[in-house]
Amino acid sequence: MLVNMKEMLIKASKEGKAIPQFNINNLEWTKYILEACEEKKNPVILGVSEGAIKHIGGYITTVKMIEGLVEDLKITIPVVIHLDHGSSYESCVKAIDAGFTSVMVDLTKQPIETNIEVTKKAVEYAHKRNVSVEGEIGHIGLTTGEAIYTEVDDAVKYVEATGIDALAPAVGSLHGIYLTEPKISFERIRDIKNKTGVPLVLHGGSGIPEDTLHRAIYEGIAKLNINTALQVAWAKAVRIFLNENTDIYDPRKVIGAGEKAIKDLVNYYIDFLNRGRD
Ligand code: 13P
């Protein structure tokens, strides 16, 4: 069942749990993630970056591919098709018109006024069509750079002015492979959560130690984004398979060599996230 993410995040937030966003890259990844989540009967947010959308073929292909898999595989869990880091109003509109059930607006490289203006416009377009919106304030960069921390007042101003359904603040996490252990500010998560009241999203979830993630969820994180960890696990399994099977050339076998690695990790995250704030 395709849904937006508003209700599931509110519910997760109340229960002190987090819903996973697993980013997809192609048909096989989507299939593996859907199958693993269905097996666990766990709702899932399929994150699709603009780069992944281009790779898959476009906004429409992405939606039709997911819709087809949901139908053919008889997926019964709630599934969100979410634009990850939408870089413009136009990109969000394209995604919504194609059938995405959720979008993220990321204008964090622009001045805060522009970020607010574009996010607000995207929210107006999205909400009329029952599509949820995640916004980012303060910039969550790459692990090759420095982590920054969103000012609480900026977060409040942004949420109040835009009407977003979920907020991705910069709280010390970064995208990619961490070179040093991330310094997540639990205090900042708690303050932003208390003052904005919206479910919070933690980007750059791959490689954050379990106890840190656990505490971050306790303080208000209701959605955890995972991309790099799946890519690394898949690539490692495929590399081993190719080295051990130098005569194999069937792409289904090559890509499929990473299926177990992806499913194992998806299962791990679902089990971990369902532990909640115990
Ligand atoms: P990682 O690639 O670090 O897991 O981050 C994923 C993410 O935040 C997608 O928006």
JSON list of N, CA and C in Angstrom, two decimals, residues 21-82:
[
{"chain": "A", "resi": 21, "resn": "GLN", "atom": "N", "xyz": [14.38, 4.81, 6.53]},
{"chain": "A", "resi": 21, "resn": "GLN", "atom": "CA", "xyz": [14.39, 5.16, 5.10]},
{"chain": "A", "resi": 21, "resn": "GLN", "atom": "C", "xyz": [15.58, 4.44, 4.50]},
{"chain": "A", "resi": 22, "resn": "PHE", "atom": "N", "xyz": [15.32, 3.51, 3.61]},
{"chain": "A", "resi": 22, "resn": "PHE", "atom": "CA", "xyz": [16.40, 2.87, 2.87]},
{"chain": "A", "resi": 22, "resn": "PHE", "atom": "C", "xyz": [16.42, 3.47, 1.47]},
{"chain": "A", "resi": 23, "resn": "ASN", "atom": "N", "xyz": [17.59, 3.93, 1.06]},
{"chain": "A", "resi": 23, "resn": "ASN", "atom": "CA", "xyz": [17.67, 4.50, -0.29]},
{"chain": "A", "resi": 23, "resn": "ASN", "atom": "C", "xyz": [17.79, 3.41, -1.33]},
{"chain": "A", "resi": 24, "resn": "ILE", "atom": "N", "xyz": [17.12, 3.62, -2.46]},
{"chain": "A", "resi": 24, "resn": "ILE", "atom": "CA", "xyz": [17.17, 2.62, -3.54]},
{"chain": "A", "resi": 24, "resn": "ILE", "atom": "C", "xyz": [18.03, 3.14, -4.69]},
{"chain": "A", "resi": 25, "resn": "ASN", "atom": "N", "xyz": [18.58, 2.21, -5.43]},
{"chain": "A", "resi": 25, "resn": "ASN", "atom": "CA", "xyz": [19.44, 2.57, -6.56]},
{"chain": "A", "resi": 25, "resn": "ASN", "atom": "C", "xyz": [18.98, 1.98, -7.88]},
{"chain": "A", "resi": 26, "resn": "ASN", "atom": "N", "xyz": [18.26, 0.88, -7.80]},
{"chain": "A", "resi": 26, "resn": "ASN", "atom": "CA", "xyz": [17.81, 0.21, -9.02]},
{"chain": "A", "resi": 26, "resn": "ASN", "atom": "C", "xyz": [16.68, -0.76, -8.67]},
{"chain": "A", "resi": 27, "resn": "LEU", "atom": "N", "xyz": [16.25, -1.51, -9.65]},
{"chain": "A", "resi": 27, "resn": "LEU", "atom": "CA", "xyz": [15.13, -2.42, -9.45]},
{"chain": "A", "resi": 27, "resn": "LEU", "atom": "C", "xyz": [15.44, -3.49, -8.40]},
{"chain": "A", "resi": 28, "resn": "GLU", "atom": "N", "xyz": [16.63, -4.08, -8.50]},
{"chain": "A", "resi": 28, "resn": "GLU", "atom": "CA", "xyz": [16.96, -5.17, -7.57]},
{"chain": "A", "resi": 28, "resn": "GLU", "atom": "C", "xyz": [16.97, -4.71, -6.12]},
{"chain": "A", "resi": 29, "resn": "TRP", "atom": "N", "xyz": [17.57, -3.53, -5.89]},
{"chain": "A", "resi": 29, "resn": "TRP", "atom": "CA", "xyz": [17.63, -3.00, -4.51]},
{"chain": "A", "resi": 29, "resn": "TRP", "atom": "C", "xyz": [16.23, -2.81, -3.96]},
{"chain": "A", "resi": 30, "resn": "THR", "atom": "N", "xyz": [15.36, -2.26, -4.81]},
{"chain": "A", "resi": 30, "resn": "THR", "atom": "CA", "xyz": [13.99, -1.99, -4.38]},
{"chain": "A", "resi": 30, "resn": "THR", "atom": "C", "xyz": [13.31, -3.30, -4.01]},
{"chain": "A", "resi": 31, "resn": "LYS", "atom": "N", "xyz": [13.51, -4.30, -4.87]},
{"chain": "A", "resi": 31, "resn": "LYS", "atom": "CA", "xyz": [12.89, -5.61, -4.65]},
{"chain": "A", "resi": 31, "resn": "LYS", "atom": "C", "xyz": [13.39, -6.22, -3.33]},
{"chain": "A", "resi": 32, "resn": "TYR", "atom": "N", "xyz": [14.69, -6.20, -3.12]},
{"chain": "A", "resi": 32, "resn": "TYR", "atom": "CA", "xyz": [15.26, -6.80, -1.90]},
{"chain": "A", "resi": 32, "resn": "TYR", "atom": "C", "xyz": [14.72, -6.09, -0.65]},
{"chain": "A", "resi": 33, "resn": "ILE", "atom": "N", "xyz": [14.70, -4.77, -0.71]},
{"chain": "A", "resi": 33, "resn": "ILE", "atom": "CA", "xyz": [14.24, -4.00, 0.47]},
{"chain": "A", "resi": 33, "resn": "ILE", "atom": "C", "xyz": [12.76, -4.27, 0.74]},
{"chain": "A", "resi": 34, "resn": "LEU", "atom": "N", "xyz": [11.96, -4.25, -0.33]},
{"chain": "A", "resi": 34, "resn": "LEU", "atom": "CA", "xyz": [10.52, -4.50, -0.15]},
{"chain": "A", "resi": 34, "resn": "LEU", "atom": "C", "xyz": [10.28, -5.91, 0.41]},
{"chain": "A", "resi": 35, "resn": "GLU", "atom": "N", "xyz": [10.99, -6.89, -0.14]},
{"chain": "A", "resi": 35, "resn": "GLU", "atom": "CA", "xyz": [10.79, -8.27, 0.33]},
{"chain": "A", "resi": 35, "resn": "GLU", "atom": "C", "xyz": [11.18, -8.42, 1.80]},
{"chain": "A", "resi": 36, "resn": "ALA", "atom": "N", "xyz": [12.31, -7.81, 2.17]},
{"chain": "A", "resi": 36, "resn": "ALA", "atom": "CA", "xyz": [12.76, -7.93, 3.56]},
{"chain": "A", "resi": 36, "resn": "ALA", "atom": "C", "xyz": [11.79, -7.23, 4.51]},
{"chain": "A", "resi": 37, "resn": "CYS", "atom": "N", "xyz": [11.31, -6.05, 4.13]},
{"chain": "A", "resi": 37, "resn": "CYS", "atom": "CA", "xyz": [10.39, -5.31, 5.01]},
{"chain": "A", "resi": 37, "resn": "CYS", "atom": "C", "xyz": [9.04, -6.02, 5.09]},
{"chain": "A", "resi": 38, "resn": "GLU", "atom": "N", "xyz": [8.59, -6.58, 3.97]},
{"chain": "A", "resi": 38, "resn": "GLU", "atom": "CA", "xyz": [7.32, -7.31, 3.99]},
{"chain": "A", "resi": 38, "resn": "GLU", "atom": "C", "xyz": [7.42, -8.51, 4.93]},
{"chain": "A", "resi": 39, "resn": "GLU", "atom": "N", "xyz": [8.54, -9.22, 4.84]},
{"chain": "A", "resi": 39, "resn": "GLU", "atom": "CA", "xyz": [8.77, -10.39, 5.71]},
{"chain": "A", "resi": 39, "resn": "GLU", "atom": "C", "xyz": [8.64, -10.02, 7.18]},
{"chain": "A", "resi": 40, "resn": "LYS", "atom": "N", "xyz": [9.14, -8.81, 7.51]},
{"chain": "A", "resi": 40, "resn": "LYS", "atom": "CA", "xyz": [9.09, -8.34, 8.91]},
{"chain": "A", "resi": 40, "resn": "LYS", "atom": "C", "xyz": [7.81, -7.58, 9.22]},
{"chain": "A", "resi": 41, "resn": "LYS", "atom": "N", "xyz": [6.98, -7.38, 8.19]},
{"chain": "A", "resi": 41, "resn": "LYS", "atom": "CA", "xyz": [5.73, -6.60, 8.33]},
{"chain": "A", "resi": 41, "resn": "LYS", "atom": "C", "xyz": [6.04, -5.20, 8.90]},
{"chain": "A", "resi": 42, "resn": "ASN", "atom": "N", "xyz": [7.09, -4.59, 8.37]},
{"chain": "A", "resi": 42, "resn": "ASN", "atom": "CA", "xyz": [7.52, -3.28, 8.85]},
{"chain": "A", "resi": 42, "resn": "ASN", "atom": "C", "xyz": [7.34, -2.22, 7.76]},
{"chain": "A", "resi": 43, "resn": "PRO", "atom": "N", "xyz": [6.67, -1.11, 8.08]},
{"chain": "A", "resi": 43, "resn": "PRO", "atom": "CA", "xyz": [6.53, -0.04, 7.08]},
{"chain": "A", "resi": 43, "resn": "PRO", "atom": "C", "xyz": [7.91, 0.44, 6.61]},
{"chain": "A", "resi": 44, "resn": "VAL", "atom": "N", "xyz": [7.98, 0.94, 5.38]},
{"chain": "A", "resi": 44, "resn": "VAL", "atom": "CA", "xyz": [9.29, 1.38, 4.88]},
{"chain": "A", "resi": 44, "resn": "VAL", "atom": "C", "xyz": [9.15, 2.65, 4.05]},
{"chain": "A", "resi": 45, "resn": "ILE", "atom": "N", "xyz": [10.17, 3.48, 4.17]},
{"chain": "A", "resi": 45, "resn": "ILE", "atom": "CA", "xyz": [10.28, 4.67, 3.33]},
{"chain": "A", "resi": 45, "resn": "ILE", "atom": "C", "xyz": [11.38, 4.38, 2.32]},
{"chain": "A", "resi": 46, "resn": "LEU", "atom": "N", "xyz": [11.03, 4.38, 1.04]},
{"chain": "A", "resi": 46, "resn": "LEU", "atom": "CA", "xyz": [12.04, 4.16, 0.00]},
{"chain": "A", "resi": 46, "resn": "LEU", "atom": "C", "xyz": [12.54, 5.54, -0.42]},
{"chain": "A", "resi": 47, "resn": "GLY", "atom": "N", "xyz": [13.76, 5.86, -0.06]},
{"chain": "A", "resi": 47, "resn": "GLY", "atom": "CA", "xyz": [14.35, 7.15, -0.40]},
{"chain": "A", "resi": 47, "resn": "GLY", "atom": "C", "xyz": [14.96, 7.08, -1.80]},
{"chain": "A", "resi": 48, "resn": "VAL", "atom": "N", "xyz": [14.63, 8.09, -2.62]},
{"chain": "A", "resi": 48, "resn": "VAL", "atom": "CA", "xyz": [15.22, 8.11, -3.96]},
{"chain": "A", "resi": 48, "resn": "VAL", "atom": "C", "xyz": [15.82, 9.49, -4.21]},
{"chain": "A", "resi": 49, "resn": "SER", "atom": "N", "xyz": [17.14, 9.53, -4.38]},
{"chain": "A", "resi": 49, "resn": "SER", "atom": "CA", "xyz": [17.80, 10.81, -4.63]},
{"chain": "A", "resi": 49, "resn": "SER", "atom": "C", "xyz": [17.58, 11.20, -6.09]},
{"chain": "A", "resi": 50, "resn": "GLU", "atom": "N", "xyz": [17.84, 12.45, -6.41]},
{"chain": "A", "resi": 50, "resn": "GLU", "atom": "CA", "xyz": [17.69, 12.88, -7.81]},
{"chain": "A", "resi": 50, "resn": "GLU", "atom": "C", "xyz": [18.66, 12.11, -8.70]},
{"chain": "A", "resi": 51, "resn": "GLY", "atom": "N", "xyz": [19.84, 11.80, -8.17]},
{"chain": "A", "resi": 51, "resn": "GLY", "atom": "CA", "xyz": [20.83, 11.02, -8.93]},
{"chain": "A", "resi": 51, "resn": "GLY", "atom": "C", "xyz": [20.31, 9.61, -9.22]},
{"chain": "A", "resi": 52, "resn": "ALA", "atom": "N", "xyz": [19.68, 9.00, -8.20]},
{"chain": "A", "resi": 52, "resn": "ALA", "atom": "CA", "xyz": [19.14, 7.64, -8.38]},
{"chain": "A", "resi": 52, "resn": "ALA", "atom": "C", "xyz": [17.98, 7.67, -9.37]},
{"chain": "A", "resi": 53, "resn": "ILE", "atom": "N", "xyz": [17.17, 8.72, -9.28]},
{"chain": "A", "resi": 53, "resn": "ILE", "atom": "CA", "xyz": [16.02, 8.84, -10.21]},
{"chain": "A", "resi": 53, "resn": "ILE", "atom": "C", "xyz": [16.54, 8.89, -11.65]},
{"chain": "A", "resi": 54, "resn": "LYS", "atom": "N", "xyz": [17.59, 9.68, -11.86]},
{"chain": "A", "resi": 54, "resn": "LYS", "atom": "CA", "xyz": [18.19, 9.80, -13.20]},
{"chain": "A", "resi": 54, "resn": "LYS", "atom": "C", "xyz": [18.72, 8.43, -13.64]},
{"chain": "A", "resi": 55, "resn": "HIS", "atom": "N", "xyz": [19.37, 7.74, -12.72]},
{"chain": "A", "resi": 55, "resn": "HIS", "atom": "CA", "xyz": [19.95, 6.42, -13.03]},
{"chain": "A", "resi": 55, "resn": "HIS", "atom": "C", "xyz": [18.85, 5.43, -13.40]},
{"chain": "A", "resi": 56, "resn": "ILE", "atom": "N", "xyz": [17.75, 5.46, -12.66]},
{"chain": "A", "resi": 56, "resn": "ILE", "atom": "CA", "xyz": [16.65, 4.51, -12.89]},
{"chain": "A", "resi": 56, "resn": "ILE", "atom": "C", "xyz": [15.94, 4.82, -14.22]},
{"chain": "A", "resi": 57, "resn": "GLY", "atom": "N", "xyz": [15.92, 6.07, -14.62]},
{"chain": "A", "resi": 57, "resn": "GLY", "atom": "CA", "xyz": [15.28, 6.42, -15.90]},
{"chain": "A", "resi": 57, "resn": "GLY", "atom": "C", "xyz": [14.46, 7.68, -15.81]},
{"chain": "A", "resi": 58, "resn": "GLY", "atom": "N", "xyz": [14.04, 8.07, -14.62]},
{"chain": "A", "resi": 58, "resn": "GLY", "atom": "CA", "xyz": [13.25, 9.29, -14.46]},
{"chain": "A", "resi": 58, "resn": "GLY", "atom": "C", "xyz": [12.24, 9.12, -13.34]},
{"chain": "A", "resi": 59, "resn": "TYR", "atom": "N", "xyz": [11.50, 10.19, -13.07]},
{"chain": "A", "resi": 59, "resn": "TYR", "atom": "CA", "xyz": [10.53, 10.20, -11.97]},
{"chain": "A", "resi": 59, "resn": "TYR", "atom": "C", "xyz": [9.42, 9.18, -12.22]},
{"chain": "A", "resi": 60, "resn": "ILE", "atom": "N", "xyz": [8.93, 9.14, -13.45]},
{"chain": "A", "resi": 60, "resn": "ILE", "atom": "CA", "xyz": [7.80, 8.24, -13.77]},
{"chain": "A", "resi": 60, "resn": "ILE", "atom": "C", "xyz": [8.25, 6.78, -13.70]},
{"chain": "A", "resi": 61, "resn": "THR", "atom": "N", "xyz": [9.41, 6.49, -14.27]},
{"chain": "A", "resi": 61, "resn": "THR", "atom": "CA", "xyz": [9.91, 5.10, -14.22]},
{"chain": "A", "resi": 61, "resn": "THR", "atom": "C", "xyz": [10.07, 4.65, -12.77]},
{"chain": "A", "resi": 62, "resn": "THR", "atom": "N", "xyz": [10.58, 5.55, -11.93]},
{"chain": "A", "resi": 62, "resn": "THR", "atom": "CA", "xyz": [10.79, 5.20, -10.51]},
{"chain": "A", "resi": 62, "resn": "THR", "atom": "C", "xyz": [9.46, 4.81, -9.86]},
{"chain": "A", "resi": 63, "resn": "VAL", "atom": "N", "xyz": [8.44, 5.64, -10.07]},
{"chain": "A", "resi": 63, "resn": "VAL", "atom": "CA", "xyz": [7.14, 5.36, -9.45]},
{"chain": "A", "resi": 63, "resn": "VAL", "atom": "C", "xyz": [6.55, 4.07, -10.01]},
{"chain": "A", "resi": 64, "resn": "LYS", "atom": "N", "xyz": [6.58, 3.93, -11.34]},
{"chain": "A", "resi": 64, "resn": "LYS", "atom": "CA", "xyz": [5.95, 2.74, -11.94]},
{"chain": "A", "resi": 64, "resn": "LYS", "atom": "C", "xyz": [6.70, 1.46, -11.55]},
{"chain": "A", "resi": 65, "resn": "MET", "atom": "N", "xyz": [8.01, 1.56, -11.42]},
{"chain": "A", "resi": 65, "resn": "MET", "atom": "CA", "xyz": [8.80, 0.40, -10.98]},
{"chain": "A", "resi": 65, "resn": "MET", "atom": "C", "xyz": [8.36, -0.03, -9.58]},
{"chain": "A", "resi": 66, "resn": "ILE", "atom": "N", "xyz": [8.25, 0.95, -8.67]},
{"chain": "A", "resi": 66, "resn": "ILE", "atom": "CA", "xyz": [7.86, 0.61, -7.29]},
{"chain": "A", "resi": 66, "resn": "ILE", "atom": "C", "xyz": [6.41, 0.10, -7.26]},
{"chain": "A", "resi": 67, "resn": "GLU", "atom": "N", "xyz": [5.54, 0.78, -7.98]},
{"chain": "A", "resi": 67, "resn": "GLU", "atom": "CA", "xyz": [4.13, 0.34, -8.02]},
{"chain": "A", "resi": 67, "resn": "GLU", "atom": "C", "xyz": [4.03, -1.10, -8.55]},
{"chain": "A", "resi": 68, "resn": "GLY", "atom": "N", "xyz": [4.81, -1.39, -9.58]},
{"chain": "A", "resi": 68, "resn": "GLY", "atom": "CA", "xyz": [4.80, -2.73, -10.17]},
{"chain": "A", "resi": 68, "resn": "GLY", "atom": "C", "xyz": [5.28, -3.77, -9.18]},
{"chain": "A", "resi": 69, "resn": "LEU", "atom": "N", "xyz": [6.36, -3.45, -8.47]},
{"chain": "A", "resi": 69, "resn": "LEU", "atom": "CA", "xyz": [6.90, -4.41, -7.49]},
{"chain": "A", "resi": 69, "resn": "LEU", "atom": "C", "xyz": [5.91, -4.62, -6.34]},
{"chain": "A", "resi": 70, "resn": "VAL", "atom": "N", "xyz": [5.30, -3.54, -5.89]},
{"chain": "A", "resi": 70, "resn": "VAL", "atom": "CA", "xyz": [4.33, -3.66, -4.78]},
{"chain": "A", "resi": 70, "resn": "VAL", "atom": "C", "xyz": [3.20, -4.60, -5.19]},
{"chain": "A", "resi": 71, "resn": "GLU", "atom": "N", "xyz": [2.76, -4.47, -6.44]},
{"chain": "A", "resi": 71, "resn": "GLU", "atom": "CA", "xyz": [1.64, -5.31, -6.91]},
{"chain": "A", "resi": 71, "resn": "GLU", "atom": "C", "xyz": [2.11, -6.75, -7.15]},
{"chain": "A", "resi": 72, "resn": "ASP", "atom": "N", "xyz": [3.16, -6.92, -7.92]},
{"chain": "A", "resi": 72, "resn": "ASP", "atom": "CA", "xyz": [3.63, -8.27, -8.27]},
{"chain": "A", "resi": 72, "resn": "ASP", "atom": "C", "xyz": [4.08, -9.07, -7.05]},
{"chain": "A", "resi": 73, "resn": "LEU", "atom": "N", "xyz": [4.74, -8.40, -6.12]},
{"chain": "A", "resi": 73, "resn": "LEU", "atom": "CA", "xyz": [5.27, -9.11, -4.95]},
{"chain": "A", "resi": 73, "resn": "LEU", "atom": "C", "xyz": [4.24, -9.20, -3.82]},
{"chain": "A", "resi": 74, "resn": "LYS", "atom": "N", "xyz": [3.05, -8.65, -4.10]},
{"chain": "A", "resi": 74, "resn": "LYS", "atom": "CA", "xyz": [1.95, -8.67, -3.10]},
{"chain": "A", "resi": 74, "resn": "LYS", "atom": "C", "xyz": [2.40, -8.07, -1.77]},
{"chain": "A", "resi": 75, "resn": "ILE", "atom": "N", "xyz": [2.97, -6.87, -1.88]},
{"chain": "A", "resi": 75, "resn": "ILE", "atom": "CA", "xyz": [3.45, -6.17, -0.68]},
{"chain": "A", "resi": 75, "resn": "ILE", "atom": "C", "xyz": [2.25, -5.55, 0.04]},
{"chain": "A", "resi": 76, "resn": "THR", "atom": "N", "xyz": [2.11, -5.84, 1.32]},
{"chain": "A", "resi": 76, "resn": "THR", "atom": "CA", "xyz": [0.95, -5.33, 2.07]},
{"chain": "A", "resi": 76, "resn": "THR", "atom": "C", "xyz": [1.33, -4.24, 3.07]},
{"chain": "A", "resi": 77, "resn": "ILE", "atom": "N", "xyz": [2.61, -4.08, 3.35]},
{"chain": "A", "resi": 77, "resn": "ILE", "atom": "CA", "xyz": [3.03, -3.07, 4.33]},
{"chain": "A", "resi": 77, "resn": "ILE", "atom": "C", "xyz": [2.89, -1.66, 3.73]},
{"chain": "A", "resi": 78, "resn": "PRO", "atom": "N", "xyz": [2.79, -0.63, 4.58]},
{"chain": "A", "resi": 78, "resn": "PRO", "atom": "CA", "xyz": [2.80, 0.74, 4.06]},
{"chain": "A", "resi": 78, "resn": "PRO", "atom": "C", "xyz": [4.17, 1.08, 3.45]},
{"chain": "A", "resi": 79, "resn": "VAL", "atom": "N", "xyz": [4.14, 1.58, 2.22]},
{"chain": "A", "resi": 79, "resn": "VAL", "atom": "CA", "xyz": [5.38, 1.93, 1.51]},
{"chain": "A", "resi": 79, "resn": "VAL", "atom": "C", "xyz": [5.31, 3.40, 1.10]},
{"chain": "A", "resi": 80, "resn": "VAL", "atom": "N", "xyz": [6.36, 4.13, 1.40]},
{"chain": "A", "resi": 80, "resn": "VAL", "atom": "CA", "xyz": [6.43, 5.55, 1.03]},
{"chain": "A", "resi": 80, "resn": "VAL", "atom": "C", "xyz": [7.45, 5.71, -0.09]},
{"chain": "A", "resi": 81, "resn": "ILE", "atom": "N", "xyz": [7.06, 6.41, -1.15]},
{"chain": "A", "resi": 81, "resn": "ILE", "atom": "CA", "xyz": [8.04, 6.73, -2.22]},
{"chain": "A", "resi": 81, "resn": "ILE", "atom": "C", "xyz": [8.46, 8.18, -1.96]},
{"chain": "A", "resi": 82, "resn": "HIS", "atom": "N", "xyz": [9.68, 8.35, -1.51]},
{"chain": "A", "resi": 82, "resn": "HIS", "atom": "CA", "xyz": [10.11, 9.65, -0.97]},
{"chain": "A", "resi": 82, "resn": "HIS", "atom": "C", "xyz": [11.28, 10.22, -1.77]}
]
